[in-house]
Coordinates of C-alpha atoms in Angstrom, one line a residue:
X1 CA -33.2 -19.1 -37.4
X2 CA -36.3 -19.8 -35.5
X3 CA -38.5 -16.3 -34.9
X4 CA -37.6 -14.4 -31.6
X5 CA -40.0 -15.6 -28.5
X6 CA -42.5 -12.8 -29.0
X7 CA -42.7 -10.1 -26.1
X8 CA -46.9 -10.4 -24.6
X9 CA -47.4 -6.4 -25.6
X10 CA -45.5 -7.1 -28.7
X11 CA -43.1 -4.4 -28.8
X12 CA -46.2 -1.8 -27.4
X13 CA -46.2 0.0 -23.9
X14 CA -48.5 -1.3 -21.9
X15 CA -50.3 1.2 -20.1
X16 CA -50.4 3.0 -23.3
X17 CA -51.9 0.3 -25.0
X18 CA -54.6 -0.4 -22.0
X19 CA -55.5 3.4 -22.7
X20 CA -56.1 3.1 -26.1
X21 CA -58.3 0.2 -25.3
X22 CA -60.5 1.9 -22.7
X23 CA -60.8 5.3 -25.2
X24 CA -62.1 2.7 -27.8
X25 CA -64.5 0.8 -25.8
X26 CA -65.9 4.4 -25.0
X27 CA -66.2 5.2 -28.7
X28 CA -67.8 2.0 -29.4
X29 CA -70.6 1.7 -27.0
X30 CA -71.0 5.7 -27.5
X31 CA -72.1 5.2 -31.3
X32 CA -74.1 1.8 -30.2
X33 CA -77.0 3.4 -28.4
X34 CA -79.7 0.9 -29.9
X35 CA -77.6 -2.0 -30.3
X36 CA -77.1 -2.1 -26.8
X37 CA -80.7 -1.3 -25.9
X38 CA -82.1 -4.3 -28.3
X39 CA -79.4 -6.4 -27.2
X40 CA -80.9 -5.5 -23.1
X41 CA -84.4 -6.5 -24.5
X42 CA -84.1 -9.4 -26.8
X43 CA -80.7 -11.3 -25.6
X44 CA -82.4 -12.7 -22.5
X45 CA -83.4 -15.9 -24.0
X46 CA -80.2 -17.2 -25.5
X47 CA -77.6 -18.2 -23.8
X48 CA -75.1 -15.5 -23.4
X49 CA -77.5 -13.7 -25.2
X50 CA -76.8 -14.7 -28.6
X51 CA -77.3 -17.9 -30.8
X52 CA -73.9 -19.2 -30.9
X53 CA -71.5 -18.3 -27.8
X54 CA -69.2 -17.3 -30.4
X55 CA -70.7 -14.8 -30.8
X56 CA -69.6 -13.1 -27.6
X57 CA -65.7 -13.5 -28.7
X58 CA -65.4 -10.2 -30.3
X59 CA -63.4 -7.9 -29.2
X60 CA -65.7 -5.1 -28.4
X61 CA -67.8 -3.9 -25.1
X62 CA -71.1 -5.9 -26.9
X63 CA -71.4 -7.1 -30.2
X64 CA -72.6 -5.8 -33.2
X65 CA -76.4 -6.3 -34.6
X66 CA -76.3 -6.7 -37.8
X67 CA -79.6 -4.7 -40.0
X68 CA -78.2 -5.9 -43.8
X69 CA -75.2 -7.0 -45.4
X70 CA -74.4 -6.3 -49.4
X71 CA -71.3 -6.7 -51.2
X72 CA -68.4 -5.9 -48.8
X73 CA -70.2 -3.6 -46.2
X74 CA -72.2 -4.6 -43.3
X75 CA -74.6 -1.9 -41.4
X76 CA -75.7 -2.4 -38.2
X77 CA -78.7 -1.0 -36.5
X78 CA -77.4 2.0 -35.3
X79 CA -76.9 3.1 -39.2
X80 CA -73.1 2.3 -38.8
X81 CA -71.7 1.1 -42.2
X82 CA -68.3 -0.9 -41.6
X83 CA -66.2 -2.3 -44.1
X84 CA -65.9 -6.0 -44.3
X85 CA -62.8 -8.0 -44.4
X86 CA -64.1 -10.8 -41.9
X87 CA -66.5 -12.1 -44.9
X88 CA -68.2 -14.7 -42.4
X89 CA -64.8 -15.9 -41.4
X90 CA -64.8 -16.9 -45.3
X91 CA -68.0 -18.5 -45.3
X92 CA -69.3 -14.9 -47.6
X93 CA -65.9 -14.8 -49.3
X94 CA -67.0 -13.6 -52.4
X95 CA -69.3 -10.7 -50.6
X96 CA -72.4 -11.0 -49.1
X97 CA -75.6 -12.3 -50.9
X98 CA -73.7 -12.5 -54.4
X99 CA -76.7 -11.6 -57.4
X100 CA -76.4 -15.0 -58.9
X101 CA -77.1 -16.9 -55.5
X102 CA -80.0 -14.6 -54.4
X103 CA -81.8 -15.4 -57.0
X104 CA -81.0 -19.1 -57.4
X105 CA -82.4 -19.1 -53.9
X106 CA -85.3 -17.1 -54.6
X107 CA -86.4 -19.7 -57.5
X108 CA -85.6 -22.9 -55.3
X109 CA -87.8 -21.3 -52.7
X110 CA -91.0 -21.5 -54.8
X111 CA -89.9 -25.3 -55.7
X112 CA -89.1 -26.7 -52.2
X113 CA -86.2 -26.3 -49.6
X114 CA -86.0 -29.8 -48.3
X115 CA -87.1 -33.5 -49.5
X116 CA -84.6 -35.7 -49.2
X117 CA -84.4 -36.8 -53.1
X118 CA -82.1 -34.8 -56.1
X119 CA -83.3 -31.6 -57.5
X120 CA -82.3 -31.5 -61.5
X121 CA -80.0 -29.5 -60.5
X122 CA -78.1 -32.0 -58.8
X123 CA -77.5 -33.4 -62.0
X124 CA -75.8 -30.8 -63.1
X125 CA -73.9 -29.8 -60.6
X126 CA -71.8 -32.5 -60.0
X127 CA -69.8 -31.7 -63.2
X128 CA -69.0 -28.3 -62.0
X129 CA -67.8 -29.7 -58.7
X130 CA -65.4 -32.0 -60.9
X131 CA -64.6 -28.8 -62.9
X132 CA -63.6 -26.9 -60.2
X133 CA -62.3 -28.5 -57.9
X134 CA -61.2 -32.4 -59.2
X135 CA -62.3 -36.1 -60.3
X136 CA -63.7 -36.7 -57.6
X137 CA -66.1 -38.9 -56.6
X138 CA -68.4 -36.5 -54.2
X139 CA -71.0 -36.0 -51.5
X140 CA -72.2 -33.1 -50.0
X141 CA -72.8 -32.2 -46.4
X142 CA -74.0 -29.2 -44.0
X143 CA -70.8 -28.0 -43.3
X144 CA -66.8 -28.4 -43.3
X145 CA -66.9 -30.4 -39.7
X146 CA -69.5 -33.2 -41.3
X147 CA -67.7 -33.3 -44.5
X148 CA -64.0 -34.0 -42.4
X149 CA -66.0 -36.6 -39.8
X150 CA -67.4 -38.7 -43.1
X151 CA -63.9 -38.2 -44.8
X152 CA -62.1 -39.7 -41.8
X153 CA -65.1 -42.5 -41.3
X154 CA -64.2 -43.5 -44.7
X155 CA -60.8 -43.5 -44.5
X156 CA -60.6 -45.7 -41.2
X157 CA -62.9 -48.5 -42.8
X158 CA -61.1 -48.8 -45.9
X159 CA -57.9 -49.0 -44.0
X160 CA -59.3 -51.2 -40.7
X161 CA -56.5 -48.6 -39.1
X162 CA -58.2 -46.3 -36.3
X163 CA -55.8 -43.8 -35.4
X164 CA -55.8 -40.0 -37.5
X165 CA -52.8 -37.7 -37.3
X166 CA -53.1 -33.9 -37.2
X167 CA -50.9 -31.2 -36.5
X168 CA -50.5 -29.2 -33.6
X169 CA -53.0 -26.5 -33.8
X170 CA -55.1 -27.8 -36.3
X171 CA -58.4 -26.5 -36.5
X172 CA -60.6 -29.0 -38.8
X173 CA -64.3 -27.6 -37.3
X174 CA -65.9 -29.4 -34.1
X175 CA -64.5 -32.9 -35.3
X176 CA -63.8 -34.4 -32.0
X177 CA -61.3 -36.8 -33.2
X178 CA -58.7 -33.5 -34.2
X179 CA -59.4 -31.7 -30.9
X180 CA -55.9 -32.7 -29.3
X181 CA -52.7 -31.1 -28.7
X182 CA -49.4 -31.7 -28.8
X183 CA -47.7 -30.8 -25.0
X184 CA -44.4 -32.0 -24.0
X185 CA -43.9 -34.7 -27.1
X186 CA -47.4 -36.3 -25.9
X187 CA -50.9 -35.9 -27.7
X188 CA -53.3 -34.6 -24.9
X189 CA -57.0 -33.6 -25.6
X190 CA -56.8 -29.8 -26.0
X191 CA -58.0 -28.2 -22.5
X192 CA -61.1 -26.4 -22.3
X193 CA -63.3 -29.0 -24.2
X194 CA -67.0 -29.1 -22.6
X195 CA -68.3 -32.2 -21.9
X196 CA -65.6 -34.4 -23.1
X197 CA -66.1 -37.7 -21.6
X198 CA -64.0 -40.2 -24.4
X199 CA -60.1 -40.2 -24.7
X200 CA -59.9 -38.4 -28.1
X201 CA -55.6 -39.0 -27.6
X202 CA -55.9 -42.8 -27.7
X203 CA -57.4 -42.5 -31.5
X204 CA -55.1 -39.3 -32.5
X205 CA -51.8 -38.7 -32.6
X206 CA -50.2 -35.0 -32.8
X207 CA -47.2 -33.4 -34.1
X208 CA -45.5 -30.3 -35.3
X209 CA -46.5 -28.6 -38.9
X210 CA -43.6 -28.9 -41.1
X211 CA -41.9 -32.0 -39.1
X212 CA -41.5 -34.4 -41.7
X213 CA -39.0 -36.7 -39.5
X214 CA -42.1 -36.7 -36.8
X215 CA -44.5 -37.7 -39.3
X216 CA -42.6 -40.5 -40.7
X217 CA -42.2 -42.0 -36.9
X218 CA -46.0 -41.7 -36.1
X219 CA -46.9 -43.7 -39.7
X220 CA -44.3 -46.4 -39.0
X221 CA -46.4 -47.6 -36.4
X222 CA -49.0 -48.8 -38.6
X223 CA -51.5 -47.6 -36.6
X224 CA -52.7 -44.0 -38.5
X225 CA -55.7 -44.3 -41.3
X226 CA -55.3 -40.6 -42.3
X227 CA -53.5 -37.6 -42.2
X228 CA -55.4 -34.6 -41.8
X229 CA -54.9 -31.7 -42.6
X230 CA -54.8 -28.3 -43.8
X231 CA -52.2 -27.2 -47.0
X232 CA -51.9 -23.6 -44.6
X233 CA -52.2 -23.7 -41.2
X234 CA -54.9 -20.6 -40.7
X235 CA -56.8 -21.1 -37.9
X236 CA -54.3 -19.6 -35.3
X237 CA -51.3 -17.4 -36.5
X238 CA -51.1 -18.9 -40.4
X239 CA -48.3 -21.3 -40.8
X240 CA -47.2 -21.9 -44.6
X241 CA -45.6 -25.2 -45.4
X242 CA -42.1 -25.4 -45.9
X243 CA -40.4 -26.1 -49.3
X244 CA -41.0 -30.0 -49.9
X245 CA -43.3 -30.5 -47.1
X246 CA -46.1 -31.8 -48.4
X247 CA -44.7 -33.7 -51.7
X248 CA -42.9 -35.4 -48.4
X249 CA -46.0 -35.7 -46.9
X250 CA -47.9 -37.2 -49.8
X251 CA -44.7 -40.2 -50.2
X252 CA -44.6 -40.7 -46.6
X253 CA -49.0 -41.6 -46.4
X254 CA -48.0 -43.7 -49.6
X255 CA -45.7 -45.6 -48.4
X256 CA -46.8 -46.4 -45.2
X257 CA -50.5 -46.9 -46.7
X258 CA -51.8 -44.2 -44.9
X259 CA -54.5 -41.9 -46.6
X260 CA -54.6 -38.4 -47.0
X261 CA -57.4 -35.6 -46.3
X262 CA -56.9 -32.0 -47.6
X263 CA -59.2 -29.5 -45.8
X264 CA -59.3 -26.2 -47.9
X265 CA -62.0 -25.0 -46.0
X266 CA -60.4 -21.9 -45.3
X267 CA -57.3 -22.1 -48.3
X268 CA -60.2 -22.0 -51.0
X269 CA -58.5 -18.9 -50.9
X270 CA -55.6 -19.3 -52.8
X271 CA -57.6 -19.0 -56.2
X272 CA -59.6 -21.3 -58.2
X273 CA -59.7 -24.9 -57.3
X274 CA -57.8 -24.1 -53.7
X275 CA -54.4 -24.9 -53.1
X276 CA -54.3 -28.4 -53.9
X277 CA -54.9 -27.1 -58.1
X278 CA -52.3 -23.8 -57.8
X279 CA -49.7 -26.4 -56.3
X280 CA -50.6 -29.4 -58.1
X281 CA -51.2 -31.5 -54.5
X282 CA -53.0 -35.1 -54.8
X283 CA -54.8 -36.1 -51.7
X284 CA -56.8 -38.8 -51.4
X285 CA -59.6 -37.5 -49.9
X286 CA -60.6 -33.9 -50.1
X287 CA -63.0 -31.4 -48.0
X288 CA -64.2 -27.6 -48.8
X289 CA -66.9 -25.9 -47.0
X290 CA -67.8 -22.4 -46.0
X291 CA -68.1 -20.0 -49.0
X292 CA -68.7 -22.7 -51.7
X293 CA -72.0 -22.3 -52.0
X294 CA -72.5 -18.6 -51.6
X295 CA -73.2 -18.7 -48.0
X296 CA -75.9 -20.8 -47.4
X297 CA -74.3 -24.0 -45.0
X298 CA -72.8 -26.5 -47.1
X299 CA -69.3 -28.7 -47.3
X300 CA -68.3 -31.1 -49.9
X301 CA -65.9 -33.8 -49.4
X302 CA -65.0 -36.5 -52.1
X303 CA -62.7 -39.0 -52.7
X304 CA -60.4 -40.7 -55.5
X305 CA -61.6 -43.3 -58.0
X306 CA -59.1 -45.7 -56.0
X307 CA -60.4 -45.2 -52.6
X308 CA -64.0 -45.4 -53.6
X309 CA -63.3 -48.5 -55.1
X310 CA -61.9 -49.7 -51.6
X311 CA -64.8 -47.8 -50.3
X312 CA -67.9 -50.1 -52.5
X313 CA -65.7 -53.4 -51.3
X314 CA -66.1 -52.5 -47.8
X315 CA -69.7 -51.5 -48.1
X316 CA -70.6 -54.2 -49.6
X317 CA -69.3 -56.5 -46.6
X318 CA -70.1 -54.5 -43.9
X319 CA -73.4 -55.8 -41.7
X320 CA -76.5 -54.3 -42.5
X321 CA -77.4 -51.3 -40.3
X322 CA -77.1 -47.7 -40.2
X323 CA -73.6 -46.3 -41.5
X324 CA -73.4 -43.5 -38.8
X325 CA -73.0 -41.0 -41.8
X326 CA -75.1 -38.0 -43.0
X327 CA -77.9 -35.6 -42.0
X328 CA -81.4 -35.2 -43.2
X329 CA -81.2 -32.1 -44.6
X330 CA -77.1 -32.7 -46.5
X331 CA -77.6 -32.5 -50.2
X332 CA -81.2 -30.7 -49.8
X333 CA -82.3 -28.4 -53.5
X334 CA -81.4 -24.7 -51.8
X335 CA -77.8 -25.9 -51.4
X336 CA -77.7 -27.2 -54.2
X337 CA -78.9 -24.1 -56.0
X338 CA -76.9 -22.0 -54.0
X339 CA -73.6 -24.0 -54.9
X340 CA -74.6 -24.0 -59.0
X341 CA -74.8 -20.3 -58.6
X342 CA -71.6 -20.0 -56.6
X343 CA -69.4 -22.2 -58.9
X344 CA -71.1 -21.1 -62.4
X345 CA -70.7 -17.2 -61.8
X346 CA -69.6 -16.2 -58.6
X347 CA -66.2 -18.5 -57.8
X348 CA -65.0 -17.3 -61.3
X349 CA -60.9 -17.2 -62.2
X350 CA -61.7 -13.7 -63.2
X351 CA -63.6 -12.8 -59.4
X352 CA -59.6 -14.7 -58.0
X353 CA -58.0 -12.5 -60.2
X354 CA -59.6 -8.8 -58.6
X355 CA -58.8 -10.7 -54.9
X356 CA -55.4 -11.5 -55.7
X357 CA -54.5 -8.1 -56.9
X358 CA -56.7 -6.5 -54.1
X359 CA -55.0 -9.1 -51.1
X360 CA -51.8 -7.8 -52.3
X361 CA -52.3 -4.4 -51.9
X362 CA -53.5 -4.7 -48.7
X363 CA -50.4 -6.7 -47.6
X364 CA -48.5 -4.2 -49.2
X365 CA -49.6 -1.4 -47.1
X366 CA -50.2 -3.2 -44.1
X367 CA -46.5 -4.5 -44.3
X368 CA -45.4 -0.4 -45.0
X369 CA -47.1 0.6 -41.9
X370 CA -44.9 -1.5 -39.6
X371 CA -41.9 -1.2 -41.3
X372 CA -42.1 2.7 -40.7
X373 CA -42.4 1.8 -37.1
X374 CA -40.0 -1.5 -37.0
X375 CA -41.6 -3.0 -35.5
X376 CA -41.3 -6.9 -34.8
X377 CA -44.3 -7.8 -36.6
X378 CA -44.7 -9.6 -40.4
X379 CA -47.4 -10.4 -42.8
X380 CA -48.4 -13.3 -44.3
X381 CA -50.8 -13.5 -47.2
X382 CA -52.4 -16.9 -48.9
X383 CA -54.4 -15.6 -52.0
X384 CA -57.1 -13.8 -51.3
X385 CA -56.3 -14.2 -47.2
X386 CA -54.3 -11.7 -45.5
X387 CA -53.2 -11.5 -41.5
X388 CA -50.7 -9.5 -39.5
X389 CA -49.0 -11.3 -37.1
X390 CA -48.0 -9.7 -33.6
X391 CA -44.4 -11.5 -33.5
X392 CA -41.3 -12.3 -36.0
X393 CA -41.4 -14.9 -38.3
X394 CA -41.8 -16.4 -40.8
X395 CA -43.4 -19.2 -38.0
X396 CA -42.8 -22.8 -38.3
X397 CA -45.5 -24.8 -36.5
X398 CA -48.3 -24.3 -34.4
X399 CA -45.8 -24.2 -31.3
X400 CA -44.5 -21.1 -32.8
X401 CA -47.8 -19.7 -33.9
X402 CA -49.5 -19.9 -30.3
X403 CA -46.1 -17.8 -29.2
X404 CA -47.1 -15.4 -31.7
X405 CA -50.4 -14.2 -30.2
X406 CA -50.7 -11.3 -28.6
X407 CA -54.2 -11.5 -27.1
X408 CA -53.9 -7.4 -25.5
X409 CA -52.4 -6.1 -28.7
X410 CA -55.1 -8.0 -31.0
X411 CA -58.1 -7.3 -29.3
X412 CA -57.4 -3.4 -29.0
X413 CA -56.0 -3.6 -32.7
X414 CA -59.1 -5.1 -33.5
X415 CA -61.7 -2.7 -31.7
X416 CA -59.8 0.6 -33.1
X417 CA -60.7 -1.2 -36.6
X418 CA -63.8 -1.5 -35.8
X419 CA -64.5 1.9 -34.4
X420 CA -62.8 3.4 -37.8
X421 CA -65.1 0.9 -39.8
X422 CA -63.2 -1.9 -40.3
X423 CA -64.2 -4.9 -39.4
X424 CA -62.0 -8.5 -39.2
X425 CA -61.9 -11.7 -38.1
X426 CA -62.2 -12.1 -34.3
X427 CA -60.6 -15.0 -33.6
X428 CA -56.8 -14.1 -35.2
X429 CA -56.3 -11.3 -37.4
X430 CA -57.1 -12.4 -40.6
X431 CA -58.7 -10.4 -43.4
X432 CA -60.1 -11.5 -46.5
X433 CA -60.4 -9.4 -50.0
X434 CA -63.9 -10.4 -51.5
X435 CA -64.0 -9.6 -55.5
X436 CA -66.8 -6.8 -54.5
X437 CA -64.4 -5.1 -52.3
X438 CA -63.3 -2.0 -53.2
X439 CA -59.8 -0.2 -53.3
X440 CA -60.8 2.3 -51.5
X441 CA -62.1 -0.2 -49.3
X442 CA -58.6 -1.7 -48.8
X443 CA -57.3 1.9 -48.7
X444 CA -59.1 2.6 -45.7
X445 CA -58.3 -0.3 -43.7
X446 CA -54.8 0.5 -44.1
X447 CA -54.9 3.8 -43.2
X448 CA -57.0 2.9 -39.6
X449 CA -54.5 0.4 -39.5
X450 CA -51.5 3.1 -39.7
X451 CA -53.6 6.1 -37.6
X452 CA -53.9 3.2 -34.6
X453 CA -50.2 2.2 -35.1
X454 CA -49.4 5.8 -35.1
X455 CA -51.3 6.4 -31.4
X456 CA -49.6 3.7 -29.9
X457 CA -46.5 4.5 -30.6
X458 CA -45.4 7.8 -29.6

């Protein structure tokens, strides 16, 4: 049975819930006195009056200022000390400024931080990416969106195919080619884009998470190079594959010589080595990012020993000329000490372990609070990455997971966290369990989780 169509207050009273959200926006800017004074004096020159308009999508009156981050806890400059379960939206996953990376940064500073040639420790480190995470053959990038733009590049010139296929409310970074929809059984660009000028649907094709049938049509046509995509859908409600899915998915791009790109950007939370090494998956080409490197900005993508084979041939026929691929500063010594750091003794099977047993907890409790209420909620949990969802499930596609948001409910939800010093992820509700949080930590959330439950519903 397919979830119920999810009511916009989500089972809450309105007005009660609009009461609750002015009473919180009170509390917020109330506690804030400096923030929002710095914020009058210093914002002026950015626009929107931060660095990255982002920045403005939190849920609260103004956003936060951050004065330090350690471990799990961020304090802002009002002295406020809040919990952290948004982690960087993953990117600090394993807790802010982890020992090992602090200083690995502090020695490469007194070496150099850019010059375009390997550090020894480039040398070394490409083992440990192999260790963790596959034999590879591997590159490294600024982030996740560079690392899924070179893997598609590649995959289109060893194939000579142009079109990609993604799944309806995909989220693969700013990568134009995956910024379409799927509307009426036809792939549109996703509204909203600025400045689009190019017809991203002509080189895309879109269709539902989970639709193996719909797959199977689009790579019939000959026409798709890759398949991209996540193993989780996370970026809007999370999505989990159903039984079969993707060893379906993996004979279907064989068959029809189509190649496939796992992005565990976000589903490097599952444990060590991401999903594709707890569930055995063989893509062709595969892209991390965020929290690999401690939190300094850096994605990896490699690629089989077949494909790179194909890969050489084509290089080696291709006119001379720039390849379109790669940044100055990709590949520069601080990431690469930063990621040494990170997979040698931060991304450990013993720091998976502690998030594990800590992510299940808090799903645990989360889960018990709306069952007390019945409410028409669930929770869904990948490793390490928890979220509550607003609706019934479990959900299907991404269809079914833009139904599920409940943009009034969240974004109160979401401030009374923050006010009781908890803060999440702004964009969907997802948490994460770092191995430096604490169970008193998780304790906490739940409970501010429960007290807000418990004043909107009488």
């Amino acid at each position: 049975m397919p979830p119920l169509p999810p009511s916009p207050h989500a089972g809450l009273d309105p007005e009660r819930l609009a009461s609750f959200r002015a009473r919180e926006e009170q509390r917020f800017a109330r506690a804030r006195p400096q923030t929002r004074a710095r914020l009058d004096e210093g914002a002026e020159p950015w626009l929107a009056g931060v660095p990255m308009h982002w920045m403005r999508d939190w849920p609260s009156p103004f956003p936060l200022v951050v004065h330090r981050a350690e471990k799990a806890r961020i304090e802002d400059i009002d002295g406020i000390e809040i919990d952290d379960f948004c982690l960087g939206d993953t990117g600090s996953m394993f807790g802010h400024s982890p020992p090992p990376v602090a200083r690995a940064i502090r020695r490469q500073a007194r070496r150099g931080l850019t010059y375009m040639l390997p550090s020894e420790a480039t040398l070394r480190v490409g083992a440990l990416i192999r260790q963790v995470f596959g034999p590879m053959l591997w590159q490294m990038t600024l982030s996740a969106t560079d690392a899924n733009r070179h893997a598609l590049r590649v995959a289109r010139a060893v194939t000579g195919r142009r079109k990609v296929l993604v799944f309806n409310g995909c989220y693969h970074g700013t990568l134009e080619d995956t910024m379409v929809a799927l509307e009426g059984g036809r792939t549109v660009a996703r509204p909203g884009l600025v400045g689009q000028v190019l017809d991203i649907a002509a080189e895309a094709i879109c269709v539902e998470f989970n639709d193996l049938a719909a797959v199977e049509a689009a790579l019939a046509t000959g026409e798709v190079a890759a398949v991209l995509t996540e193993p989780v859908m996370t970026n809007s409600c999370m999505v989990l594959p159903e039984a079969g899915f993707h060893d379906g998915l993996r004979q279907l791009t064989r068959h029809h010589g189509t190649l496939l790109i796992l992005d565990e950007t976000h589903t490097q939370s599952s444990g060590l080595g991401g999903y594709r090494r707890l569930h055995s998956l063989s893509p062709d080409l595969y892209v991390i990012g965020k929290c690999v490197a401690g939190g300094i900005p850096t994605g990896l993508w490699g690629m089989t020993p077949e494909v790179a084979e194909r890969f050489a041939a084509y290089d080696l026929d291709r006119p001379e000329g720039h390849s379109g691929m790669g940044t100055t500063l990709s590949g520069n010594p601080l990431q690469v000490a930063a990621l040494e750091a990170t997979l040698s003794e931060v991304m450990t099977a013993e720091a998976y372990d502690r998030m594990e047993r800590g992510a299940a907890r808090l799903a645990a409790g989360l889960e018990g609070a709306i069952a007390r209420r019945a409410l028409p909620w669930h929770v869904v949990r990948v490793g390490a990455r928890v979220e509550f969802i607003c609706a019934p499930g479990p959900l299907r596609n991404g269809a079914e997971a833009a139904r599920a948001h409940a943009p009034e409910v969240e974004a109160a939800l979401h401030l009374g966290l923050l006010n009781r010093g908890c803060l999440i992820a702004p964009f969907h509700n997802m948490m994460l369990v770092s191995p430096v949080t604490k169970t008193r930590q998780i304790d906490r959330l739940i409970a501010a989780f429960d007290e807000i439950l418990s004043e909107l519903i009488p």
